[in-house]
């Protein structure tokens, strides 16, 4: 079997999107897109908080962490907001709670060699897992891409832990049902084996659940043990999900969901163009006269 030289890149979020609506996956992944002009303010505030906490984890400096948030904060989009619950002040208040909760006294960050050959902390590590045995009609393979927020090791027990930071504005008392069987961090176990150079029988996944607010930010930790069985199940499920995309490509038909076209209580962005199956008309609508934006992805530090 010939090894593909190019890959369709999927991720945790894009596979979830395909599960909910293959048609929307097609629009997002298989058509050209123009330079971003839409408001993703909430996600960008989350990115700023990620940067701040990750800086704090390796530097131990609250001042540096605050500066990271301030330099990453999406000021350009803030002016168009009708609510101020993700203001810079709210982000900094939430960061303070995140730093208080993220106690690193018993943990040390793992290290990894980046593409420049430098040994750096295992923070925001881009990875690519290539799925063997799947070839798309155009000859491409399929790879799973993602970022590992952080990897650390307990100083006493040697337990390895990965981290995923979640920022939101949802009111909930207990998020255990949200994260207990969530698979976002399961493939991190494959990455950990490459980071430390040997097989891992068990590791811990930590979700840092952060409610963004100015007056009452809340941060809770949810930790779960994972093992080789979880990784095997993730691989099987991922292959099954990708095979659905493979069949849709072979048929040249991506079905739209029949469960309604609302996203976060808003009409789907593709609601109007979804009626058409004319590829040229769809591409013209998506670009709206603009040049196509190149699809860039970060060079992976881990390829498996």
Short mmCIF file of C-alpha atoms in Angstrom, two decimals:
data_model
loop_
_atom_site.label_atom_id
_atom_site.label_comp_id
_atom_site.label_asym_id
_atom_site.label_seq_id
_atom_site.Cartn_x
_atom_site.Cartn_y
_atom_site.Cartn_z
CA UNK A 1 0.00 0.00 0.00
CA UNK A 2 1.38 3.41 -1.03
CA UNK A 3 1.89 5.86 1.81
CA UNK A 4 0.02 9.13 1.13
CA UNK A 5 2.06 12.31 0.81
CA UNK A 6 -0.88 14.64 1.52
CA UNK A 7 -3.55 14.42 4.19
CA UNK A 8 -7.01 15.72 4.92
CA UNK A 9 -6.63 17.12 8.42
CA UNK A 10 -9.38 16.48 10.93
CA UNK A 11 -9.55 17.36 14.60
CA UNK A 12 -11.61 16.84 17.73
CA UNK A 13 -13.88 19.76 16.82
CA UNK A 14 -14.19 19.00 13.10
CA UNK A 15 -15.13 15.35 13.76
CA UNK A 16 -17.76 16.53 16.23
CA UNK A 17 -18.98 18.87 13.51
CA UNK A 18 -19.17 15.99 11.04
CA UNK A 19 -21.18 13.97 13.57
CA UNK A 20 -23.70 16.80 13.87
CA UNK A 21 -23.87 17.74 10.17
CA UNK A 22 -21.72 16.34 7.36
CA UNK A 23 -22.86 19.15 5.08
CA UNK A 24 -21.45 21.78 7.44
CA UNK A 25 -18.22 19.77 7.66
CA UNK A 26 -18.03 19.88 3.85
CA UNK A 27 -18.43 23.66 3.77
CA UNK A 28 -15.81 24.16 6.48
CA UNK A 29 -13.16 21.68 5.36
CA UNK A 30 -13.52 21.05 1.63
CA UNK A 31 -14.27 24.48 0.18
CA UNK A 32 -11.97 27.50 0.01
CA UNK A 33 -12.66 30.22 2.52
CA UNK A 34 -11.99 33.92 2.63
CA UNK A 35 -9.99 35.81 5.22
CA UNK A 36 -11.82 35.80 8.53
CA UNK A 37 -14.32 38.61 8.89
CA UNK A 38 -16.65 37.14 11.48
CA UNK A 39 -16.75 37.73 15.21
CA UNK A 40 -15.21 34.94 17.30
CA UNK A 41 -14.77 37.09 20.37
CA UNK A 42 -15.56 34.42 22.97
CA UNK A 43 -13.08 31.96 21.46
CA UNK A 44 -10.40 34.65 21.25
CA UNK A 45 -10.83 35.55 24.92
CA UNK A 46 -10.37 31.85 25.68
CA UNK A 47 -7.18 31.84 23.62
CA UNK A 48 -5.85 34.79 25.62
CA UNK A 49 -6.59 33.01 28.91
CA UNK A 50 -4.87 29.87 27.60
CA UNK A 51 -1.77 31.91 26.81
CA UNK A 52 -1.76 33.54 30.24
CA UNK A 53 -2.11 30.35 32.27
CA UNK A 54 0.37 28.44 30.13
CA UNK A 55 2.92 31.20 30.66
CA UNK A 56 2.31 31.05 34.41
CA UNK A 57 2.82 27.28 34.46
CA UNK A 58 6.39 27.52 33.19
CA UNK A 59 7.43 30.97 34.43
CA UNK A 60 5.69 31.07 37.81
CA UNK A 61 5.25 34.82 37.26
CA UNK A 62 1.79 36.32 37.71
CA UNK A 63 2.95 39.55 36.06
CA UNK A 64 4.11 37.72 32.92
CA UNK A 65 0.84 35.79 32.79
CA UNK A 66 -1.19 39.01 33.01
CA UNK A 67 0.91 40.52 30.23
CA UNK A 68 0.28 37.47 28.03
CA UNK A 69 -3.47 37.89 28.44
CA UNK A 70 -3.26 41.61 27.70
CA UNK A 71 -1.21 41.07 24.54
CA UNK A 72 -3.48 38.28 23.24
CA UNK A 73 -6.81 39.90 24.17
CA UNK A 74 -9.06 40.58 21.10
CA UNK A 75 -9.50 44.33 21.50
CA UNK A 76 -10.60 44.70 17.87
CA UNK A 77 -13.70 42.59 18.42
CA UNK A 78 -14.56 43.91 21.88
CA UNK A 79 -16.15 47.10 20.56
CA UNK A 80 -18.88 45.18 18.74
CA UNK A 81 -20.05 43.29 21.83
CA UNK A 82 -23.43 44.02 23.37
CA UNK A 83 -22.37 42.45 26.69
CA UNK A 84 -19.25 43.04 28.75
CA UNK A 85 -19.07 39.67 30.54
CA UNK A 86 -15.84 38.83 28.70
CA UNK A 87 -14.20 42.22 29.15
CA UNK A 88 -10.45 42.48 29.73
CA UNK A 89 -11.17 43.06 33.41
CA UNK A 90 -13.29 39.88 33.53
CA UNK A 91 -10.55 37.94 31.76
CA UNK A 92 -7.92 39.10 34.26
CA UNK A 93 -10.18 38.29 37.21
CA UNK A 94 -10.67 34.80 35.78
CA UNK A 95 -6.94 34.40 35.17
CA UNK A 96 -6.28 35.21 38.83
CA UNK A 97 -8.62 32.38 39.86
CA UNK A 98 -7.04 30.04 37.31
CA UNK A 99 -3.53 30.69 38.63
CA UNK A 100 -4.71 30.12 42.20
CA UNK A 101 -6.26 26.79 41.23
CA UNK A 102 -3.36 25.58 39.06
CA UNK A 103 -1.03 24.57 41.90
CA UNK A 104 2.24 23.33 40.33
CA UNK A 105 4.12 22.74 43.60
CA UNK A 106 3.88 18.93 43.25
CA UNK A 107 4.14 18.85 39.46
CA UNK A 108 6.85 19.53 36.89
CA UNK A 109 6.28 20.28 33.25
CA UNK A 110 7.56 17.63 30.88
CA UNK A 111 9.97 18.71 28.14
CA UNK A 112 9.99 18.11 24.41
CA UNK A 113 12.34 18.88 21.51
CA UNK A 114 10.66 21.30 19.08
CA UNK A 115 11.29 21.37 15.30
CA UNK A 116 14.17 23.86 15.82
CA UNK A 117 15.93 21.31 18.00
CA UNK A 118 15.36 23.22 21.24
CA UNK A 119 14.26 21.53 24.45
CA UNK A 120 11.15 23.39 25.61
CA UNK A 121 8.32 22.83 28.13
CA UNK A 122 5.55 20.56 26.81
CA UNK A 123 3.02 23.38 26.47
CA UNK A 124 0.71 23.96 23.48
CA UNK A 125 2.29 21.04 21.63
CA UNK A 126 1.00 20.62 18.04
CA UNK A 127 0.70 17.00 16.96
CA UNK A 128 -0.40 14.94 13.97
CA UNK A 129 -1.61 11.33 14.14
CA UNK A 130 -1.83 9.74 10.69
CA UNK A 131 -4.56 7.12 10.30
CA UNK A 132 -3.26 4.11 8.45
CA UNK A 133 -5.36 2.19 5.92
CA UNK A 134 -7.62 5.09 4.90
CA UNK A 135 -7.18 6.59 1.43
CA UNK A 136 -9.60 9.18 0.06
CA UNK A 137 -10.75 9.20 -3.59
CA UNK A 138 -8.20 11.92 -4.44
CA UNK A 139 -5.33 9.82 -3.02
CA UNK A 140 -4.95 11.74 0.23
CA UNK A 141 -4.75 10.08 3.60
CA UNK A 142 -6.39 11.38 6.76
CA UNK A 143 -4.56 12.74 9.79
CA UNK A 144 -5.83 13.81 13.18
CA UNK A 145 -4.41 17.17 14.27
CA UNK A 146 -4.52 18.92 17.59
CA UNK A 147 -2.70 20.79 20.35
CA UNK A 148 -1.87 19.42 23.78
CA UNK A 149 -2.33 22.30 26.24
CA UNK A 150 0.27 20.91 28.64
CA UNK A 151 1.89 17.72 29.89
CA UNK A 152 3.34 17.32 33.37
CA UNK A 153 4.68 14.70 35.75
CA UNK A 154 4.05 14.33 39.48
CA UNK A 155 7.30 14.85 41.38
CA UNK A 156 6.55 12.13 43.92
CA UNK A 157 4.63 9.37 42.13
CA UNK A 158 5.77 9.93 38.54
CA UNK A 159 2.14 10.00 37.37
CA UNK A 160 1.86 11.69 33.97
CA UNK A 161 -0.95 14.20 33.47
CA UNK A 162 -2.23 16.16 30.50
CA UNK A 163 -4.24 19.37 30.69
CA UNK A 164 -7.08 20.90 28.72
CA UNK A 165 -8.30 24.40 29.58
CA UNK A 166 -12.00 25.12 29.05
CA UNK A 167 -13.34 28.68 29.26
CA UNK A 168 -17.07 29.41 29.05
CA UNK A 169 -20.08 31.26 30.45
CA UNK A 170 -22.33 28.27 31.16
CA UNK A 171 -23.98 27.97 34.57
CA UNK A 172 -23.53 24.45 35.94
CA UNK A 173 -22.89 23.02 39.37
CA UNK A 174 -21.02 19.90 38.32
CA UNK A 175 -19.37 19.33 34.94
CA UNK A 176 -18.44 15.70 35.58
CA UNK A 177 -20.95 14.44 32.97
CA UNK A 178 -19.41 16.81 30.43
CA UNK A 179 -15.84 15.56 30.79
CA UNK A 180 -15.95 12.01 32.18
CA UNK A 181 -16.15 10.30 28.80
CA UNK A 182 -14.88 13.20 26.70
CA UNK A 183 -12.17 11.98 24.32
CA UNK A 184 -10.32 15.20 23.52
CA UNK A 185 -7.33 14.30 25.70
CA UNK A 186 -7.27 10.54 25.01
CA UNK A 187 -4.97 10.84 21.94
CA UNK A 188 -2.60 12.87 24.12
CA UNK A 189 -1.60 9.48 25.53
CA UNK A 190 -0.05 8.63 22.15
CA UNK A 191 1.81 11.95 22.23
CA UNK A 192 3.06 11.27 25.77
CA UNK A 193 4.75 8.08 24.62
CA UNK A 194 6.72 10.13 22.11
CA UNK A 195 7.55 12.82 24.68
CA UNK A 196 8.99 10.42 27.25
CA UNK A 197 10.16 7.72 24.84
CA UNK A 198 8.40 4.69 26.28
CA UNK A 199 4.95 3.12 26.48
CA UNK A 200 2.42 4.55 28.92
CA UNK A 201 0.00 2.18 30.61
CA UNK A 202 -1.96 4.86 32.44
CA UNK A 203 -2.14 8.64 32.59
CA UNK A 204 -4.39 11.31 34.02
CA UNK A 205 -6.39 13.87 32.08
CA UNK A 206 -7.21 17.14 33.83
CA UNK A 207 -9.91 19.53 32.66
CA UNK A 208 -9.63 23.03 34.07
CA UNK A 209 -13.21 24.28 33.82
CA UNK A 210 -13.21 28.09 33.93
CA UNK A 211 -16.33 30.26 34.18
CA UNK A 212 -15.34 33.71 32.90
CA UNK A 213 -16.74 36.54 35.00
CA UNK A 214 -15.64 39.83 36.53
CA UNK A 215 -17.20 39.48 39.98
CA UNK A 216 -17.53 35.72 40.47
CA UNK A 217 -15.15 33.75 38.25
CA UNK A 218 -15.19 30.04 39.05
CA UNK A 219 -12.53 27.45 38.28
CA UNK A 220 -12.96 23.73 38.95
CA UNK A 221 -10.68 20.78 38.28
CA UNK A 222 -11.95 17.49 36.86
CA UNK A 223 -9.40 14.68 36.69
CA UNK A 224 -9.88 11.20 35.23
CA UNK A 225 -7.58 8.22 34.70
CA UNK A 226 -7.09 6.87 31.17
CA UNK A 227 -5.26 3.78 29.95
CA UNK A 228 -4.43 1.80 26.82
CA UNK A 229 -8.02 0.56 26.51
CA UNK A 230 -9.24 4.17 26.22
CA UNK A 231 -6.67 4.84 23.50
CA UNK A 232 -7.69 1.72 21.56
CA UNK A 233 -11.37 2.69 21.77
CA UNK A 234 -10.53 6.21 20.61
CA UNK A 235 -8.67 4.82 17.58
CA UNK A 236 -11.57 2.54 16.63
CA UNK A 237 -14.16 5.29 17.04
CA UNK A 238 -12.04 7.78 15.09
CA UNK A 239 -11.61 5.37 12.18
CA UNK A 240 -15.37 4.72 12.11
CA UNK A 241 -16.11 8.46 12.08
CA UNK A 242 -13.56 9.12 9.35
CA UNK A 243 -15.00 6.30 7.25
CA UNK A 244 -18.30 8.21 7.14
CA UNK A 245 -16.44 11.15 5.64
CA UNK A 246 -14.64 8.81 3.24
CA UNK A 247 -17.97 7.37 2.02
CA UNK A 248 -19.43 10.85 1.57
CA UNK A 249 -16.44 11.80 -0.59
CA UNK A 250 -16.75 8.62 -2.64
CA UNK A 251 -20.46 9.35 -3.26
CA UNK A 252 -19.80 13.08 -3.71
CA UNK A 253 -22.73 13.65 -1.41
CA UNK A 254 -22.65 15.19 2.06
CA UNK A 255 -26.08 14.98 3.70
CA UNK A 256 -27.32 17.90 5.77
CA UNK A 257 -28.63 17.32 9.26
CA UNK A 258 -32.32 16.74 9.74
CA UNK A 259 -32.15 17.93 13.33
CA UNK A 260 -32.52 21.66 12.70
CA UNK A 261 -30.07 24.33 11.60
CA UNK A 262 -29.43 26.32 14.75
CA UNK A 263 -26.00 26.77 16.28
CA UNK A 264 -25.82 28.38 19.74
CA UNK A 265 -29.42 29.54 19.13
CA UNK A 266 -28.36 31.27 15.92
CA UNK A 267 -29.13 30.23 12.34
CA UNK A 268 -26.30 28.23 10.77
CA UNK A 269 -23.92 30.45 8.83
CA UNK A 270 -24.44 28.25 5.74
CA UNK A 271 -28.25 28.21 5.95
CA UNK A 272 -28.83 30.07 2.68
CA UNK A 273 -26.20 28.40 0.53
CA UNK A 274 -26.97 24.92 1.86
CA UNK A 275 -29.84 24.55 -0.61
CA UNK A 276 -27.42 24.49 -3.55
CA UNK A 277 -25.36 21.52 -4.75
CA UNK A 278 -23.63 23.58 -7.45
CA UNK A 279 -19.96 23.64 -6.44
CA UNK A 280 -19.09 26.78 -8.43
CA UNK A 281 -22.06 28.70 -7.02
CA UNK A 282 -21.21 27.58 -3.48
CA UNK A 283 -17.56 28.59 -3.87
CA UNK A 284 -18.58 32.00 -5.25
CA UNK A 285 -20.94 32.53 -2.30
CA UNK A 286 -18.33 31.52 0.26
CA UNK A 287 -15.60 33.76 -1.14
CA UNK A 288 -17.89 36.74 -1.94
CA UNK A 289 -15.34 38.12 -4.36
CA UNK A 290 -12.39 37.81 -1.99
CA UNK A 291 -9.25 35.77 -2.48
CA UNK A 292 -9.18 32.34 -0.91
CA UNK A 293 -7.33 32.19 2.40
CA UNK A 294 -4.48 29.65 2.42
CA UNK A 295 -5.09 26.79 4.82
CA UNK A 296 -2.13 26.93 7.15
CA UNK A 297 -1.49 24.57 10.01
CA UNK A 298 1.25 24.66 12.60
CA UNK A 299 4.20 22.36 11.98
CA UNK A 300 3.59 19.39 14.25
CA UNK A 301 6.16 18.64 16.92
CA UNK A 302 4.92 15.06 17.10
CA UNK A 303 4.01 12.89 14.09
CA UNK A 304 2.79 9.36 14.70
#
